[in-house]
Amino acid sequence: MKLLEDKIRSCGRALNDDVLLVDMFLNHQVDCELMKAIGDEFYRIFKDEGITKIATVEASGIAPSAMAALAFKVPMVILKKQASVLMDGKMLQTEVYSFTKKKSYQLTLKKEFITENDRVLLIDDFMANGEAAMGAAKLIEMTGATIAGIGIVISKNFQPGMEKIKAAGYNVASLAQVAEMGEGYIKFVGE
Ligand code: G4P
């Protein structure tokens, strides 16, 4: 997605060959017009998949997911990183390990919000090692629902996540695929 790649170039910054800073527009300050365009792009890609719910992992997946949910006219479900005492009802959980943050968390879903008849589009802001996406997909599938697609805003294709998700058979689309980066430069797939 050209608009997104241009934004990454103009407002993002590769801190090193591993970490891309995008807090100007995606995960701290948020460019809502860009999020709207991203939501519309996910709609264009997945509109024929019979999507009934958008799911995402808190926190930075919420903005693009909300815009996609508006485009699809379906609810958005936020997978929580921990159970709250306020969450009554039956909960499903799976453990996810973050290589970036070097800690595990219990990804949590209240069962009533996704059911076996749902066809879910899972959206996340970053694909790095693929642990969050794999964990989220597994959690959603515990309900009997189908993962009809996985939409990623930025994938770092030099890390294992994208390959892992494709090898698992998921229909995945990433709007900005970083082939490689280093201090001061970013190269997208196809460049
Ligand atoms: P994985 O899910 O693909 O395995 O990735 P990993 O555990 O390694 O990283 C998870 C967290 O780190 C996610 O944030 C993800 O957005 C973030 N992350 C990974 N690579 C980058 C990067 O290059 N730049 C930035 N800015 N973030 C990155 P999170 O813990 O879910 O945080 P949040 O959604 O609450 O903001």
Short mmCIF file of C-alpha atoms and ligand atoms in Angstrom, two decimals:
data_model
loop_
_atom_site.label_atom_id
_atom_site.label_comp_id
_atom_site.label_asym_id
_atom_site.label_seq_id
_atom_site.Cartn_x
_atom_site.Cartn_y
_atom_site.Cartn_z
CA MET A 1 0.00 0.00 0.00
CA LYS A 2 1.82 3.03 -1.34
CA LEU A 3 0.28 5.55 1.08
CA LEU A 4 1.44 3.46 4.04
CA GLU A 5 4.92 2.85 2.65
CA ASP A 6 5.31 6.59 2.04
CA LYS A 7 4.21 7.31 5.61
CA ILE A 8 6.69 4.77 7.00
CA ARG A 9 9.47 6.41 4.99
CA SER A 10 8.53 9.96 5.97
CA CYS A 11 7.53 9.45 9.63
CA GLY A 12 8.95 6.06 10.64
CA ARG A 13 12.51 5.34 11.68
CA ALA A 14 14.51 2.15 11.68
CA LEU A 15 16.23 2.15 15.06
CA ASN A 16 18.49 -0.69 13.92
CA ASP A 17 18.11 -3.69 11.59
CA ASP A 18 15.36 -5.09 13.82
CA VAL A 19 13.07 -2.42 15.25
CA LEU A 20 10.99 0.06 13.26
CA LEU A 21 9.73 3.08 15.17
CA VAL A 22 6.23 4.08 14.01
CA ASP A 23 4.94 5.85 17.11
CA MET A 24 4.35 9.05 15.07
CA PHE A 25 1.30 7.51 13.37
CA LEU A 26 0.52 3.95 14.49
CA ASN A 27 1.23 2.93 18.05
CA HIS A 28 1.46 6.05 20.18
CA GLN A 29 0.20 9.07 18.23
CA VAL A 30 -2.33 7.75 15.70
CA ASP A 31 -3.04 9.11 12.20
CA CYS A 32 -6.74 8.30 12.01
CA GLU A 33 -7.07 9.25 8.33
CA LEU A 34 -4.35 6.75 7.52
CA MET A 35 -6.11 4.18 9.75
CA LYS A 36 -9.30 4.79 7.74
CA ALA A 37 -7.42 4.13 4.48
CA ILE A 38 -5.92 0.97 6.01
CA GLY A 39 -9.36 -0.26 7.10
CA ASP A 40 -10.69 0.35 3.59
CA GLU A 41 -7.74 -1.51 2.06
CA PHE A 42 -8.39 -4.55 4.28
CA TYR A 43 -12.02 -4.39 3.14
CA ARG A 44 -10.93 -4.32 -0.51
CA ILE A 45 -8.71 -7.38 0.00
CA PHE A 46 -11.03 -9.52 2.15
CA LYS A 47 -14.52 -8.36 1.11
CA ASP A 48 -15.44 -11.69 -0.53
CA GLU A 49 -14.50 -13.81 2.49
CA GLY A 50 -17.85 -13.55 4.29
CA ILE A 51 -16.31 -11.81 7.30
CA THR A 52 -18.63 -11.59 10.34
CA LYS A 53 -16.16 -10.28 12.97
CA ILE A 54 -12.87 -8.41 13.09
CA ALA A 55 -10.55 -9.54 15.89
CA THR A 56 -7.36 -7.91 17.12
CA VAL A 57 -4.89 -8.03 19.98
CA GLU A 58 -4.75 -5.01 22.29
CA ALA A 59 -3.43 -2.33 22.11
CA SER A 60 -2.00 -1.10 18.81
CA GLY A 61 -4.13 -3.35 16.62
CA ILE A 62 -7.28 -1.56 17.76
CA ALA A 63 -7.10 1.58 15.58
CA PRO A 64 -6.74 -0.14 12.18
CA SER A 65 -9.18 -2.87 13.26
CA ALA A 66 -11.87 -0.38 14.26
CA MET A 67 -11.65 1.20 10.80
CA ALA A 68 -11.83 -2.20 9.12
CA ALA A 69 -14.86 -3.09 11.27
CA LEU A 70 -16.55 0.11 10.06
CA ALA A 71 -15.82 -0.81 6.43
CA PHE A 72 -17.14 -4.38 6.87
CA LYS A 73 -20.04 -3.20 9.09
CA VAL A 74 -19.29 -5.95 11.63
CA PRO A 75 -18.24 -5.84 15.32
CA MET A 76 -14.60 -5.69 16.42
CA VAL A 77 -13.47 -8.01 19.22
CA ILE A 78 -10.35 -7.09 21.22
CA LEU A 79 -8.36 -10.04 22.51
CA LYS A 80 -7.07 -9.05 25.95
CA LYS A 81 -3.57 -9.68 27.24
CA GLN A 82 -4.87 -10.61 30.67
CA ALA A 83 -8.14 -11.59 32.27
CA SER A 84 -9.91 -8.92 34.30
CA VAL A 85 -12.03 -9.47 37.40
CA LEU A 86 -14.76 -7.69 35.44
CA MET A 87 -14.81 -10.44 32.81
CA ASP A 88 -17.62 -12.68 33.93
CA GLY A 89 -18.71 -15.60 31.78
CA LYS A 90 -16.72 -18.33 30.15
CA MET A 91 -13.22 -17.37 29.04
CA LEU A 92 -10.75 -18.99 26.71
CA GLN A 93 -7.04 -18.41 27.14
CA THR A 94 -3.76 -19.26 25.45
CA GLU A 95 -0.21 -18.32 26.38
CA VAL A 96 1.76 -16.12 23.98
CA TYR A 97 5.48 -15.41 24.26
CA SER A 98 6.79 -12.10 22.94
CA PHE A 99 10.38 -12.33 21.70
CA THR A 100 10.52 -8.54 21.41
CA LYS A 101 9.37 -7.95 25.00
CA LYS A 102 10.83 -11.19 26.37
CA LYS A 103 7.76 -12.09 28.39
CA SER A 104 4.63 -14.20 28.15
CA TYR A 105 1.02 -13.18 28.54
CA GLN A 106 -2.33 -14.93 28.64
CA LEU A 107 -4.31 -13.97 25.56
CA THR A 108 -7.93 -13.96 26.67
CA LEU A 109 -11.32 -14.06 24.93
CA LYS A 110 -14.77 -14.10 26.45
CA LYS A 111 -16.40 -16.99 24.67
CA GLU A 112 -19.72 -15.31 23.86
CA PHE A 113 -18.17 -12.74 21.51
CA ILE A 114 -16.92 -15.20 18.88
CA THR A 115 -18.87 -18.35 18.10
CA GLU A 116 -18.60 -21.32 15.75
CA ASN A 117 -20.58 -19.58 13.01
CA ASP A 118 -18.18 -16.65 12.78
CA ARG A 119 -15.74 -16.04 9.94
CA VAL A 120 -13.08 -13.87 11.51
CA LEU A 121 -10.62 -11.43 9.98
CA LEU A 122 -7.71 -11.17 12.42
CA ILE A 123 -5.85 -7.84 12.18
CA ASP A 124 -2.63 -6.80 13.91
CA ASP A 125 -0.29 -3.84 13.60
CA PHE A 126 3.01 -5.74 13.38
CA MET A 127 4.09 -9.17 12.26
CA ALA A 128 7.51 -10.02 13.70
CA ASN A 129 7.93 -13.55 15.01
CA GLY A 130 4.28 -14.42 14.50
CA GLU A 131 3.65 -15.52 18.06
CA ALA A 132 0.79 -13.08 18.69
CA ALA A 133 -0.92 -13.93 15.38
CA MET A 134 -0.52 -17.69 15.85
CA GLY A 135 -1.77 -17.45 19.46
CA ALA A 136 -4.71 -15.25 18.49
CA ALA A 137 -5.68 -17.57 15.62
CA LYS A 138 -5.50 -20.59 17.95
CA LEU A 139 -7.63 -18.84 20.58
CA ILE A 140 -10.28 -17.89 18.02
CA GLU A 141 -10.31 -21.41 16.58
CA MET A 142 -10.99 -22.81 20.08
CA THR A 143 -14.49 -21.33 19.69
CA GLY A 144 -15.06 -23.32 16.49
CA ALA A 145 -14.94 -20.12 14.40
CA THR A 146 -13.02 -19.91 11.12
CA ILE A 147 -10.06 -17.62 10.53
CA ALA A 148 -11.08 -16.31 7.11
CA GLY A 149 -8.08 -14.02 6.80
CA ILE A 150 -5.21 -12.36 8.61
CA GLY A 151 -4.45 -8.71 7.87
CA ILE A 152 -1.18 -7.16 8.97
CA VAL A 153 -0.37 -3.46 8.77
CA ILE A 154 3.44 -3.83 8.75
CA SER A 155 5.32 -7.10 8.41
CA LYS A 156 9.04 -7.49 8.86
CA ASN A 157 9.47 -10.22 6.27
CA PHE A 158 13.05 -10.89 7.33
CA GLN A 159 11.67 -12.23 10.64
CA PRO A 160 9.91 -15.63 10.77
CA GLY A 161 6.26 -14.57 11.35
CA MET A 162 5.01 -14.23 7.77
CA GLU A 163 6.44 -17.61 6.72
CA LYS A 164 5.06 -19.28 9.85
CA ILE A 165 1.55 -17.96 9.20
CA LYS A 166 1.64 -18.92 5.51
CA ALA A 167 2.99 -22.39 6.33
CA ALA A 168 0.06 -22.85 8.73
CA GLY A 169 -2.24 -22.30 5.74
CA TYR A 170 -3.72 -18.92 6.63
CA ASN A 171 -4.80 -16.41 4.01
CA VAL A 172 -2.56 -13.50 5.03
CA ALA A 173 -2.11 -10.02 3.57
CA SER A 174 0.40 -7.44 4.76
CA LEU A 175 0.01 -3.84 3.62
CA ALA A 176 3.67 -2.86 4.06
CA GLN A 177 6.24 -5.62 3.79
CA VAL A 178 9.69 -4.64 4.95
CA ALA A 179 12.36 -6.72 3.19
CA GLU A 180 15.25 -5.27 5.15
CA MET A 181 16.16 -2.20 7.12
CA GLY A 182 18.97 -0.62 9.04
CA GLU A 183 19.78 2.71 10.64
CA GLY A 184 18.50 5.32 8.20
CA TYR A 185 17.08 3.07 5.49
CA ILE A 186 14.05 0.86 4.87
CA LYS A 187 13.61 -1.42 1.86
CA PHE A 188 10.19 -2.85 1.02
CA VAL A 189 9.58 -6.15 -0.76
CA GLY A 190 9.69 -5.60 -4.53
CA GLU A 191 12.10 -2.65 -4.39
P1 G4P B 1 5.19 -11.46 17.29
O1 G4P B 1 3.90 -11.25 17.99
O2 G4P B 1 5.11 -11.28 15.80
O3 G4P B 1 5.85 -12.73 17.69
O4 G4P B 1 6.13 -10.32 17.72
P2 G4P B 1 6.85 -10.03 19.08
O5 G4P B 1 6.24 -10.84 20.18
O6 G4P B 1 8.29 -10.17 18.83
O7 G4P B 1 6.47 -8.53 19.27
C1 G4P B 1 5.30 -8.21 19.86
C2 G4P B 1 5.19 -6.75 20.22
O8 G4P B 1 6.28 -5.97 19.73
C3 G4P B 1 3.96 -6.18 19.60
O9 G4P B 1 3.54 -5.10 20.38
C4 G4P B 1 4.50 -5.64 18.28
O10 G4P B 1 3.65 -4.64 17.77
C5 G4P B 1 5.80 -5.07 18.73
N1 G4P B 1 6.79 -4.99 17.68
C6 G4P B 1 7.47 -6.00 17.07
N2 G4P B 1 8.34 -5.52 16.19
C7 G4P B 1 8.23 -4.17 16.22
C8 G4P B 1 8.89 -3.10 15.53
O11 G4P B 1 9.76 -3.28 14.69
N3 G4P B 1 8.47 -1.85 15.86
C9 G4P B 1 7.51 -1.60 16.78
N4 G4P B 1 7.20 -0.31 16.99
N5 G4P B 1 6.89 -2.57 17.45
C10 G4P B 1 7.23 -3.84 17.17
P3 G4P B 1 2.64 -5.31 21.64
O12 G4P B 1 3.42 -5.89 22.77
O13 G4P B 1 1.44 -6.11 21.28
O14 G4P B 1 2.33 -3.86 22.00
P4 G4P B 1 1.05 -2.97 21.80
O15 G4P B 1 0.19 -3.56 20.71
O16 G4P B 1 0.37 -3.01 23.12
O17 G4P B 1 1.56 -1.64 21.39
#
